[in-house]
mmCIF file of C-alpha atoms and ligand atoms in Angstrom:
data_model
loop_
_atom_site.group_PDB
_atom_site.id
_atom_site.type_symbol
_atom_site.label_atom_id
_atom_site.label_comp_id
_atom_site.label_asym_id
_atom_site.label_seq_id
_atom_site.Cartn_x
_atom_site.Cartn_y
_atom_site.Cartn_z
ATOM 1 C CA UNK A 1 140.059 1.417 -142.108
ATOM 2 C CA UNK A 2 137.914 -1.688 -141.896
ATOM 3 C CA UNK A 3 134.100 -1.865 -140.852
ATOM 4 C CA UNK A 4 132.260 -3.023 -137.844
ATOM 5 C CA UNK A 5 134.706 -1.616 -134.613
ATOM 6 C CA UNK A 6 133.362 0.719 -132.442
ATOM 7 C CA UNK A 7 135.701 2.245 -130.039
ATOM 8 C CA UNK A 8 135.722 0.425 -126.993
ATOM 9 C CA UNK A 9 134.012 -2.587 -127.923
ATOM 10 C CA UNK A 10 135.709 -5.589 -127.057
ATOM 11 C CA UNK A 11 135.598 -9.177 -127.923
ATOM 12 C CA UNK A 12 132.441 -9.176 -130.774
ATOM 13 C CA UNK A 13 133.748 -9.519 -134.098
ATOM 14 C CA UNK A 14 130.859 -9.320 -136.272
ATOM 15 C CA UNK A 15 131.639 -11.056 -140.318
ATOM 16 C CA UNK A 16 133.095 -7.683 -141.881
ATOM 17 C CA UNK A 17 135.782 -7.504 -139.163
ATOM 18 C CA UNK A 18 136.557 -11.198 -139.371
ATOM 19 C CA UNK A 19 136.795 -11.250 -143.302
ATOM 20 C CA UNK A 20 139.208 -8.393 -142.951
ATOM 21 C CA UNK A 21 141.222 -9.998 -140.498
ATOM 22 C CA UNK A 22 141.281 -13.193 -143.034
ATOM 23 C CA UNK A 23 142.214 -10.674 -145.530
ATOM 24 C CA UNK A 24 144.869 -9.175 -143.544
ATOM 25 C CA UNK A 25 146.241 -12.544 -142.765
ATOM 26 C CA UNK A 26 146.198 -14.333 -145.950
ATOM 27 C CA UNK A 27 148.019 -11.073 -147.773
ATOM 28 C CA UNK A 28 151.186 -11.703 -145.099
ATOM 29 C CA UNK A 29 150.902 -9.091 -143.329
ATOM 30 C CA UNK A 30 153.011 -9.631 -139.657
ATOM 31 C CA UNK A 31 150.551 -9.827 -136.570
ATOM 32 C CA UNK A 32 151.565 -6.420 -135.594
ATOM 33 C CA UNK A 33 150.347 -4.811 -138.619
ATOM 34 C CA UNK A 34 147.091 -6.720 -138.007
ATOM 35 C CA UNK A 35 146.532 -5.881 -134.896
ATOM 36 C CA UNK A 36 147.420 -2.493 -134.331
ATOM 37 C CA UNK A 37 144.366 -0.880 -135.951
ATOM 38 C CA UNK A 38 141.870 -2.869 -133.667
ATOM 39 C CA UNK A 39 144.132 -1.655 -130.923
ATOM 40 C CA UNK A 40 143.873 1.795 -132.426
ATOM 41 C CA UNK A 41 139.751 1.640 -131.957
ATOM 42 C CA UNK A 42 140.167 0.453 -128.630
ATOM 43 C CA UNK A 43 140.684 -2.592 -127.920
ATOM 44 C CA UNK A 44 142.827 -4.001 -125.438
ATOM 45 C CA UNK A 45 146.122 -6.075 -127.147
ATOM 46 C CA UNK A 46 144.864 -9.057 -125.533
ATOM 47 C CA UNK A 47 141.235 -9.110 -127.028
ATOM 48 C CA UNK A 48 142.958 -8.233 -130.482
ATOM 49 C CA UNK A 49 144.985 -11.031 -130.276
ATOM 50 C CA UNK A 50 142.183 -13.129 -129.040
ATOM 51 C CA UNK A 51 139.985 -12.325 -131.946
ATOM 52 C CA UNK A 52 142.553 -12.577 -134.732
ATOM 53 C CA UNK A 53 143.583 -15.954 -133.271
ATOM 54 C CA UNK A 54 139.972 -16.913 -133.358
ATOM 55 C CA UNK A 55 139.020 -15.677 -136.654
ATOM 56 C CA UNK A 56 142.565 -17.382 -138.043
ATOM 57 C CA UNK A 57 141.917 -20.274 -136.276
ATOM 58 C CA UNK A 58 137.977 -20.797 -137.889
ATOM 59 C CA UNK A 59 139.053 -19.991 -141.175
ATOM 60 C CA UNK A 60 141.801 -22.402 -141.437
ATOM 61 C CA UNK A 61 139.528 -25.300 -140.062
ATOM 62 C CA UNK A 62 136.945 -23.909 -142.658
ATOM 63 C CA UNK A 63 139.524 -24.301 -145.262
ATOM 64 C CA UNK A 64 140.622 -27.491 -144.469
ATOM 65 C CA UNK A 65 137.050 -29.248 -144.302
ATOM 66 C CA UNK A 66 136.575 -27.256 -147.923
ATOM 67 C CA UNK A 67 139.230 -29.025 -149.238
ATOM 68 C CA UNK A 68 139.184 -32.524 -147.615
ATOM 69 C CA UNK A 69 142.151 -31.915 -145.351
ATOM 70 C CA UNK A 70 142.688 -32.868 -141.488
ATOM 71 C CA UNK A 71 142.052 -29.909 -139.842
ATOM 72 C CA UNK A 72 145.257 -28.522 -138.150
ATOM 73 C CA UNK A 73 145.775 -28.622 -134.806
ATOM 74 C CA UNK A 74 148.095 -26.702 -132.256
ATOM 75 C CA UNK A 75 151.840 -28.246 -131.863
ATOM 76 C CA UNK A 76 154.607 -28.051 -130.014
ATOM 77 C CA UNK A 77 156.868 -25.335 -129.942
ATOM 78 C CA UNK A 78 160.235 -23.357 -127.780
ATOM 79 C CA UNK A 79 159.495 -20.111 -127.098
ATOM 80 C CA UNK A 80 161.748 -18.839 -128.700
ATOM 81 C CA UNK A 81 161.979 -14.538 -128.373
ATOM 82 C CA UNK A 82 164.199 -12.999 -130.668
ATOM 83 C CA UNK A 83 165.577 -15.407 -132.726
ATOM 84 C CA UNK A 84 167.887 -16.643 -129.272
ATOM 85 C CA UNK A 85 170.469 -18.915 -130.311
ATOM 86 C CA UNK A 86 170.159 -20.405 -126.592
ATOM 87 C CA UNK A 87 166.769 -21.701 -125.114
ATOM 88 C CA UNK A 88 166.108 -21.863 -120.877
ATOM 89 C CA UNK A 89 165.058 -25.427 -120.831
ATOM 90 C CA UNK A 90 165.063 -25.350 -117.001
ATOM 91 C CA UNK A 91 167.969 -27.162 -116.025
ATOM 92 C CA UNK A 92 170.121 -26.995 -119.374
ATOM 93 C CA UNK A 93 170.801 -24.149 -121.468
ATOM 94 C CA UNK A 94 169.806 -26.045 -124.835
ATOM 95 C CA UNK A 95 171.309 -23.868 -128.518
ATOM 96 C CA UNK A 96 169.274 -23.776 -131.442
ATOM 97 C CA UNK A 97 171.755 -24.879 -134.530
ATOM 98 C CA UNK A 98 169.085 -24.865 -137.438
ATOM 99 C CA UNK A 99 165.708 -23.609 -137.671
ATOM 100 C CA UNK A 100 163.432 -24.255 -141.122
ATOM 101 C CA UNK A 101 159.927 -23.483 -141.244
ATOM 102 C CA UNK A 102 158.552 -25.454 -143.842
ATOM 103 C CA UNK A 103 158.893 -28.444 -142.661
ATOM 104 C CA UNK A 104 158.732 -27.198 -139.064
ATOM 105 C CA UNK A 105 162.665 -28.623 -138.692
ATOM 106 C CA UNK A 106 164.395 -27.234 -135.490
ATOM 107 C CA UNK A 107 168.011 -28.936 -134.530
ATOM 108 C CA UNK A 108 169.438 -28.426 -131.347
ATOM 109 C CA UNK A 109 172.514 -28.702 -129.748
ATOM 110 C CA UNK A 110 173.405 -30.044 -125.770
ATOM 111 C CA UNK A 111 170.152 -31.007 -124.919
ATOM 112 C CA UNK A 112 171.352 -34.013 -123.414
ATOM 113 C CA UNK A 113 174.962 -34.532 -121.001
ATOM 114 C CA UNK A 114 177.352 -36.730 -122.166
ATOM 115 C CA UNK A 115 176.527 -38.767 -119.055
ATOM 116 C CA UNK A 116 172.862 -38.857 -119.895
ATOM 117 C CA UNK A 117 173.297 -40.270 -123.201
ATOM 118 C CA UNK A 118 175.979 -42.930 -121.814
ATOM 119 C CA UNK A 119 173.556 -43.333 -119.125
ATOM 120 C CA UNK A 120 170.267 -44.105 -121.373
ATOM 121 C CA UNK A 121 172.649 -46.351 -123.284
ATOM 122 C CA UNK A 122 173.574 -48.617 -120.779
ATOM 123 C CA UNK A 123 169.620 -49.100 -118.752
ATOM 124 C CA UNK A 124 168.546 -49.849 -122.999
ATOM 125 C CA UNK A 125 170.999 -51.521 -124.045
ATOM 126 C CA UNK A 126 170.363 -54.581 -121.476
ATOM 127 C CA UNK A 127 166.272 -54.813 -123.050
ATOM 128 C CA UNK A 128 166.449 -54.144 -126.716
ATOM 129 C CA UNK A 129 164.979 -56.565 -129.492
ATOM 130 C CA UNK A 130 164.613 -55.703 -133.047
ATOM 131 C CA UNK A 131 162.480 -53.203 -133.441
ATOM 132 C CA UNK A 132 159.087 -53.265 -134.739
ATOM 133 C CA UNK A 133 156.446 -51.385 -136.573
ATOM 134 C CA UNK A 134 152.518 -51.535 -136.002
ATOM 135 C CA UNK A 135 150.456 -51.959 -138.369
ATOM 136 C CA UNK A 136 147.661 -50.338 -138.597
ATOM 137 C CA UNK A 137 145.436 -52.717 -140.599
ATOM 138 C CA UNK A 138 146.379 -55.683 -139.162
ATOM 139 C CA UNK A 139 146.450 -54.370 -135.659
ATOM 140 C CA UNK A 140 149.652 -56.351 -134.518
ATOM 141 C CA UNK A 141 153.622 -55.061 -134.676
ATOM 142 C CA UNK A 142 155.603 -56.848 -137.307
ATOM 143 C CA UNK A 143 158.947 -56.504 -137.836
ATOM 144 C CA UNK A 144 159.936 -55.332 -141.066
ATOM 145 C CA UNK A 145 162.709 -55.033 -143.835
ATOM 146 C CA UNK A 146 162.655 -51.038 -143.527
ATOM 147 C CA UNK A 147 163.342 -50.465 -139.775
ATOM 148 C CA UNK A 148 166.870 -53.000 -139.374
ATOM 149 C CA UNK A 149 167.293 -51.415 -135.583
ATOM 150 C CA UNK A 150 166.791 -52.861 -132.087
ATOM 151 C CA UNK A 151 165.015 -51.366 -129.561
ATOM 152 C CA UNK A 152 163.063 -50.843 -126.031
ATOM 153 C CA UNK A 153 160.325 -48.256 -124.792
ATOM 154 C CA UNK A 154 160.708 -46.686 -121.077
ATOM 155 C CA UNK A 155 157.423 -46.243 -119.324
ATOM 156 C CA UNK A 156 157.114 -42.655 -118.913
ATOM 157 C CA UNK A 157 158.550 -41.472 -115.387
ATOM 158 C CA UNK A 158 160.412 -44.893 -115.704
ATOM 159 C CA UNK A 159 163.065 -43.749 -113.352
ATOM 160 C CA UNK A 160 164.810 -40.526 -112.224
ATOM 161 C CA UNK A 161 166.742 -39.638 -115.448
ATOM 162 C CA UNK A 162 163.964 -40.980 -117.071
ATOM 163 C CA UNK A 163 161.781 -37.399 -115.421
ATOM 164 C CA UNK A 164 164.667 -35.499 -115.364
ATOM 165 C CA UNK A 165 164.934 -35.484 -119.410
ATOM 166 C CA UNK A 166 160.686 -35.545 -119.373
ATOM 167 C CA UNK A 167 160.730 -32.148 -117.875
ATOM 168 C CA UNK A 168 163.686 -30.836 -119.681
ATOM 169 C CA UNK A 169 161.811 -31.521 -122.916
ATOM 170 C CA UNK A 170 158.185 -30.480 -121.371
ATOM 171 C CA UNK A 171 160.264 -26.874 -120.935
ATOM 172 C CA UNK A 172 161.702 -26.676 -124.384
ATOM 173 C CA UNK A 173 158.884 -27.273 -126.231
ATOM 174 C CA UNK A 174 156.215 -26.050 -123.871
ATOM 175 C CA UNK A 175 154.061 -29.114 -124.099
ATOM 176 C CA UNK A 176 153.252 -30.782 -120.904
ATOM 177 C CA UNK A 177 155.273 -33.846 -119.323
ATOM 178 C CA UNK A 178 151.779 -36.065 -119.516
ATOM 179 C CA UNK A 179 151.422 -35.217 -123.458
ATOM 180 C CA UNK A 180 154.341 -37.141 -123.849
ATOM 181 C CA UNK A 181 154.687 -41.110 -124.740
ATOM 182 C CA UNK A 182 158.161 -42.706 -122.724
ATOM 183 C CA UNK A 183 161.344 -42.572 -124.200
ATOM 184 C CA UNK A 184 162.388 -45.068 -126.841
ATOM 185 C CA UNK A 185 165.580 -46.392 -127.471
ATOM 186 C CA UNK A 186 167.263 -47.995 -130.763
ATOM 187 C CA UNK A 187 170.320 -49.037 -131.633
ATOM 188 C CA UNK A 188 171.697 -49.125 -135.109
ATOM 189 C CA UNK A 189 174.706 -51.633 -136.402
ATOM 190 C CA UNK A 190 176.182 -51.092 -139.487
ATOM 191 C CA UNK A 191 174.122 -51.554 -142.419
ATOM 192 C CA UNK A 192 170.927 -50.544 -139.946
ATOM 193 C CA UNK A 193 168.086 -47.730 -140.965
ATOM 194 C CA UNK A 194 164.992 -46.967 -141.152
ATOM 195 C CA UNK A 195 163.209 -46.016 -143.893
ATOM 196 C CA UNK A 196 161.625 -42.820 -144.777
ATOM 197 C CA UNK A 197 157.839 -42.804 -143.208
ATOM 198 C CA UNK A 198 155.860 -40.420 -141.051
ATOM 199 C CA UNK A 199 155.515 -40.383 -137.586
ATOM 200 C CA UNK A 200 151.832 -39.641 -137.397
ATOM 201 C CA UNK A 201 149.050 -42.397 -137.391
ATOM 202 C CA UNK A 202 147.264 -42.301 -141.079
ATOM 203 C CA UNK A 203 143.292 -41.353 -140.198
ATOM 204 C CA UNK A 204 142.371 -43.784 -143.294
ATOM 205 C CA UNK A 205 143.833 -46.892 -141.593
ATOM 206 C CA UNK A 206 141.649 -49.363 -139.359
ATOM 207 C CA UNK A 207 143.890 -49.658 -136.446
ATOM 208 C CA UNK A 208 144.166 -46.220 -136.457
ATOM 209 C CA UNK A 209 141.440 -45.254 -134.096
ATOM 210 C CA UNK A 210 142.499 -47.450 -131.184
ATOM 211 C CA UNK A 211 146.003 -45.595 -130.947
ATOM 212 C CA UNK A 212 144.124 -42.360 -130.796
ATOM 213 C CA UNK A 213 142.133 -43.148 -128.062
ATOM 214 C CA UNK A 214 144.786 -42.958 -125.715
ATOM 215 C CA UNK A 215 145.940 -39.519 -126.413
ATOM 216 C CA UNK A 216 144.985 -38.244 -129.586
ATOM 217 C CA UNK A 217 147.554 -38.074 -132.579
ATOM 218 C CA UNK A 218 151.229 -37.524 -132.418
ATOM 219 C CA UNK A 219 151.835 -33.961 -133.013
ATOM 220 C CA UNK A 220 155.680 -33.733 -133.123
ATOM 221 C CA UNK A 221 158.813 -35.991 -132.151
ATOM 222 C CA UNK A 222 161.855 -35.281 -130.979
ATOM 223 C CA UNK A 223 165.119 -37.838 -132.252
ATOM 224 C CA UNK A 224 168.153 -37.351 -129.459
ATOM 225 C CA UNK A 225 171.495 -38.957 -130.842
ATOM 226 C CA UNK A 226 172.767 -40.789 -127.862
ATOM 227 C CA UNK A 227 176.283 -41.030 -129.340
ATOM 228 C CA UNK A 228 178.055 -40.009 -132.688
ATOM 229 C CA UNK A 229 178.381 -42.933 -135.389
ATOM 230 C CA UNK A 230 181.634 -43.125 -137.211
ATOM 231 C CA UNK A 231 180.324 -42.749 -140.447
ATOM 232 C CA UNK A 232 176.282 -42.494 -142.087
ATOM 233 C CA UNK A 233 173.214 -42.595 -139.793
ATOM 234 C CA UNK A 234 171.873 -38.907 -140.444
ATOM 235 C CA UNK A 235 168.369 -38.151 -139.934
ATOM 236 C CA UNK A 236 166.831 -37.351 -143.682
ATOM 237 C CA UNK A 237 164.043 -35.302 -144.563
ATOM 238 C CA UNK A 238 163.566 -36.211 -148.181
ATOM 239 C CA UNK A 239 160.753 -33.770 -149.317
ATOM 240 C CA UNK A 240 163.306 -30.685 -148.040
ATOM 241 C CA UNK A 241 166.096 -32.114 -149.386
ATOM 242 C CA UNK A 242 167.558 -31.573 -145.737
ATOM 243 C CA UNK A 243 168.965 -34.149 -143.401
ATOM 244 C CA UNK A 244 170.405 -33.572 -140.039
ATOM 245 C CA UNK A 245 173.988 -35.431 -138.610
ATOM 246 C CA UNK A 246 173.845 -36.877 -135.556
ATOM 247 C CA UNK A 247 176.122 -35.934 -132.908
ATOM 248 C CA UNK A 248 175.960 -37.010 -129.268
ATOM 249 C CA UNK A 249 173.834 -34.921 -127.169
ATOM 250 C CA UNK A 250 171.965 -33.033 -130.063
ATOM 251 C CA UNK A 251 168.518 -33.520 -131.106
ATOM 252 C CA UNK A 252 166.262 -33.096 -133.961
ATOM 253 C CA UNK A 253 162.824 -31.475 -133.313
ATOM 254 C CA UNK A 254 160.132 -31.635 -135.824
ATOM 255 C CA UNK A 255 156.243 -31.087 -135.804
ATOM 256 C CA UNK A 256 153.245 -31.716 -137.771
ATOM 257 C CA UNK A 257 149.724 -29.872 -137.479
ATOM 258 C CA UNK A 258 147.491 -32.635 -139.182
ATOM 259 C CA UNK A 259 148.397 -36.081 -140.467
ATOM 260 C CA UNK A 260 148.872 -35.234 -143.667
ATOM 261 C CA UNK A 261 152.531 -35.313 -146.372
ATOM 262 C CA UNK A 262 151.817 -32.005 -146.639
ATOM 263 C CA UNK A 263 153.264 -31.255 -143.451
ATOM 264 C CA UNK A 264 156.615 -32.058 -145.256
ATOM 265 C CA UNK A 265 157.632 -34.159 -142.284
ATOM 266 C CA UNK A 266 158.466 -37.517 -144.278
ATOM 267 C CA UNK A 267 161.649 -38.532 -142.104
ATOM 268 C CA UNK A 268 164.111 -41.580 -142.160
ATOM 269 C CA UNK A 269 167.353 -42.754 -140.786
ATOM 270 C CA UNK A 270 169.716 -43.551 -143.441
ATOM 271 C CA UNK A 271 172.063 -46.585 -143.245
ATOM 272 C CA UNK A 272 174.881 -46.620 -140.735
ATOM 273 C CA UNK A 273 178.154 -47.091 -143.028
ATOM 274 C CA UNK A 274 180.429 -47.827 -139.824
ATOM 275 C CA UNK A 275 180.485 -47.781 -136.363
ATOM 276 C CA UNK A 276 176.423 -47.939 -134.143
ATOM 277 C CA UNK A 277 174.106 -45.108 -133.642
ATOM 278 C CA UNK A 278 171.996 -44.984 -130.725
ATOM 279 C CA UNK A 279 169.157 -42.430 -130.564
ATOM 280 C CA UNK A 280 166.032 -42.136 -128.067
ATOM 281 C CA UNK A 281 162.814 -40.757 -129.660
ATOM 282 C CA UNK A 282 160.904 -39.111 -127.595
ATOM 283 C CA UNK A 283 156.411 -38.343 -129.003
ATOM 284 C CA UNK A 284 154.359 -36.076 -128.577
ATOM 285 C CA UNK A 285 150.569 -36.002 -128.459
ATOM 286 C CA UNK A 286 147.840 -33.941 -129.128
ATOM 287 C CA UNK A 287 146.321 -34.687 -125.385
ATOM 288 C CA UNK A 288 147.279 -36.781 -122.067
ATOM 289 C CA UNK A 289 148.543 -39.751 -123.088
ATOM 290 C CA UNK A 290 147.597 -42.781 -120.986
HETATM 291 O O1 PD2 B 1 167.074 -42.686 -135.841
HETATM 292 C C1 PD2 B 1 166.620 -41.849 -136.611
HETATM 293 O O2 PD2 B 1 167.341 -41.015 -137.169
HETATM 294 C C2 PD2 B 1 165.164 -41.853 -136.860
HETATM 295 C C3 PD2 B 1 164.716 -41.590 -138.118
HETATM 296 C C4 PD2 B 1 163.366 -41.625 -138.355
HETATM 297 C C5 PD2 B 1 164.255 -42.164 -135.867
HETATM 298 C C6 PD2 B 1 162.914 -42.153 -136.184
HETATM 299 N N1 PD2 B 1 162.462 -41.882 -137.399
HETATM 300 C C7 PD2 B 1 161.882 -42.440 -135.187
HETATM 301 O O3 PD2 B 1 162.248 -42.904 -134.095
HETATM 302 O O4 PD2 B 1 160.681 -42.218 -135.512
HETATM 303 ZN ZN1 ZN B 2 160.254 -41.517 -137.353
#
């Protein structure tokens, strides 16, 4: 089969077993079919997994220094078992509408009450000012022709709803409550977007390195429509040619391993033709934030 397991050994996975793992890996084959002959010359499923996770692991960092790229790093993610249209998100039931892979894209559906989007709207919509963006060379947040909304950050823990939707979303994506920068709120008239961008912090840029120091990158977000606009306002994903509508109470999930447009995640909210949209965005980080 492949070289270097003896039965019983463990957790030593000498080069010829790791270059067959890569192998294995990089042909496609499912996890199962990788594992099961390590298994097979006795190791225990855990150590197999262990070591193939390892092995993947060092070669895709190798593979990304080799070619110049941010390494990738581990997102968040719903456990999701058997392709469940429903997720336990502890105290909601939360459905999984769309799934795509490439961008990681997941929409779902009820995350929020009706009364906890009315709710959010009414604490936010007493603080918003037009939004702004930082920039990263200068340092300072401008406000700027591509992002036309108003908005307002929450502390995180801010108040009890606040937690309540903190740990709801901790649950469903299995990514710890202090990982997790407050909620934001915007509100978008008619005429209002935002332009597509990514939600990562670009490595290359100068003011880049102060933002990481307080958590490391952003690793995924997580856009919750806080009411359904009349007409326009979906969420676009221009490089997948996929854009989400938003509807009050569902979300739009998305993650990306390294800052990098080859993650796919370029994103934007595109104008709203009638009626306000109001969505809270909730980011992730690699570590605590602070
Ligand atoms: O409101 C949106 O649809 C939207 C689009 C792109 C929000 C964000 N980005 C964001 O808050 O980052
Ligand atoms: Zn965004």
């Amino acid at each position: 089969m492949h070289a270097g397991v003896a039965p019983g050994q463990d957790t030593e996975v000498d080069e010829a077993l790791a270059a067959w793992i890569v192998d294995r890996v990089r042909a496609g084959e499912p996890p199962e079919a990788v594992l099961a002959p390590l298994v097979e010359d006795g190791w225990s499923e855990d150590a197999a997994i262990d070591a193939v996770e390892r092995v993947t692991r060092r070669f895709l960092e190798q593979h990304a220094l080799d070619q110049g790229l941010p390494v990738p790093v581990r997102v968040p993610a719903p456990i999701v078992g058997n392709g469940s249209a429903v997720l336990d998100a502890g105290d909601r039931r939360v459905h999984v509408l769309a799934s795509l892979l490439h961008p990681r894209v997941i929409v779902f559906g009820g995350l929020l009450s009706d009364d906890e989007c009315d709710a959010l709207v009414e604490v936010a919509g007493k603080r918003l000012s037009r939004s702004a963006t930082f920039n990263l060379d200068s340092g300072v947040d401008e406000v700027h022709e591509g992002r036309t909304s108003q908005g307002m950050f929450f502390e995180r823990g801010a108040d009890a709803l606040c937690r309540r939707i903190e740990a709801r979303i901790a649950t469903l994506l299995d990514w710890p409550v202090d990982h997790g920068e407050g909620l934001q709120v915007l509100r978008y008239g008619p005429g209002a977007q935002y332009r597509p961008h990514h939600d990562y912090f670009d490595p290359q840029r100068p003011g880049t390195k102060a933002l990481l120091a307080r958590g490391g990158q952003r690793v995924a977000s997580l856009v919750m429509y806080l009411n359904t606009p009349a007409c326009g306002g979906a969420t676009t994903f221009p490089d997948a040619r996929f854009e989400v509508a938003p509807v009050k109470g569902n979300a739009v999930f998305f993650s990306y391993d390294r800052p990098h447009p080859m993650t796919g995640t370029l994103h934007g909210g595109a104008p709203v033709v009638s009626g306000e949209k109001w969505v809270a965005t909730k980011w992730l980080r690699e570590r605590r934030y602070v």
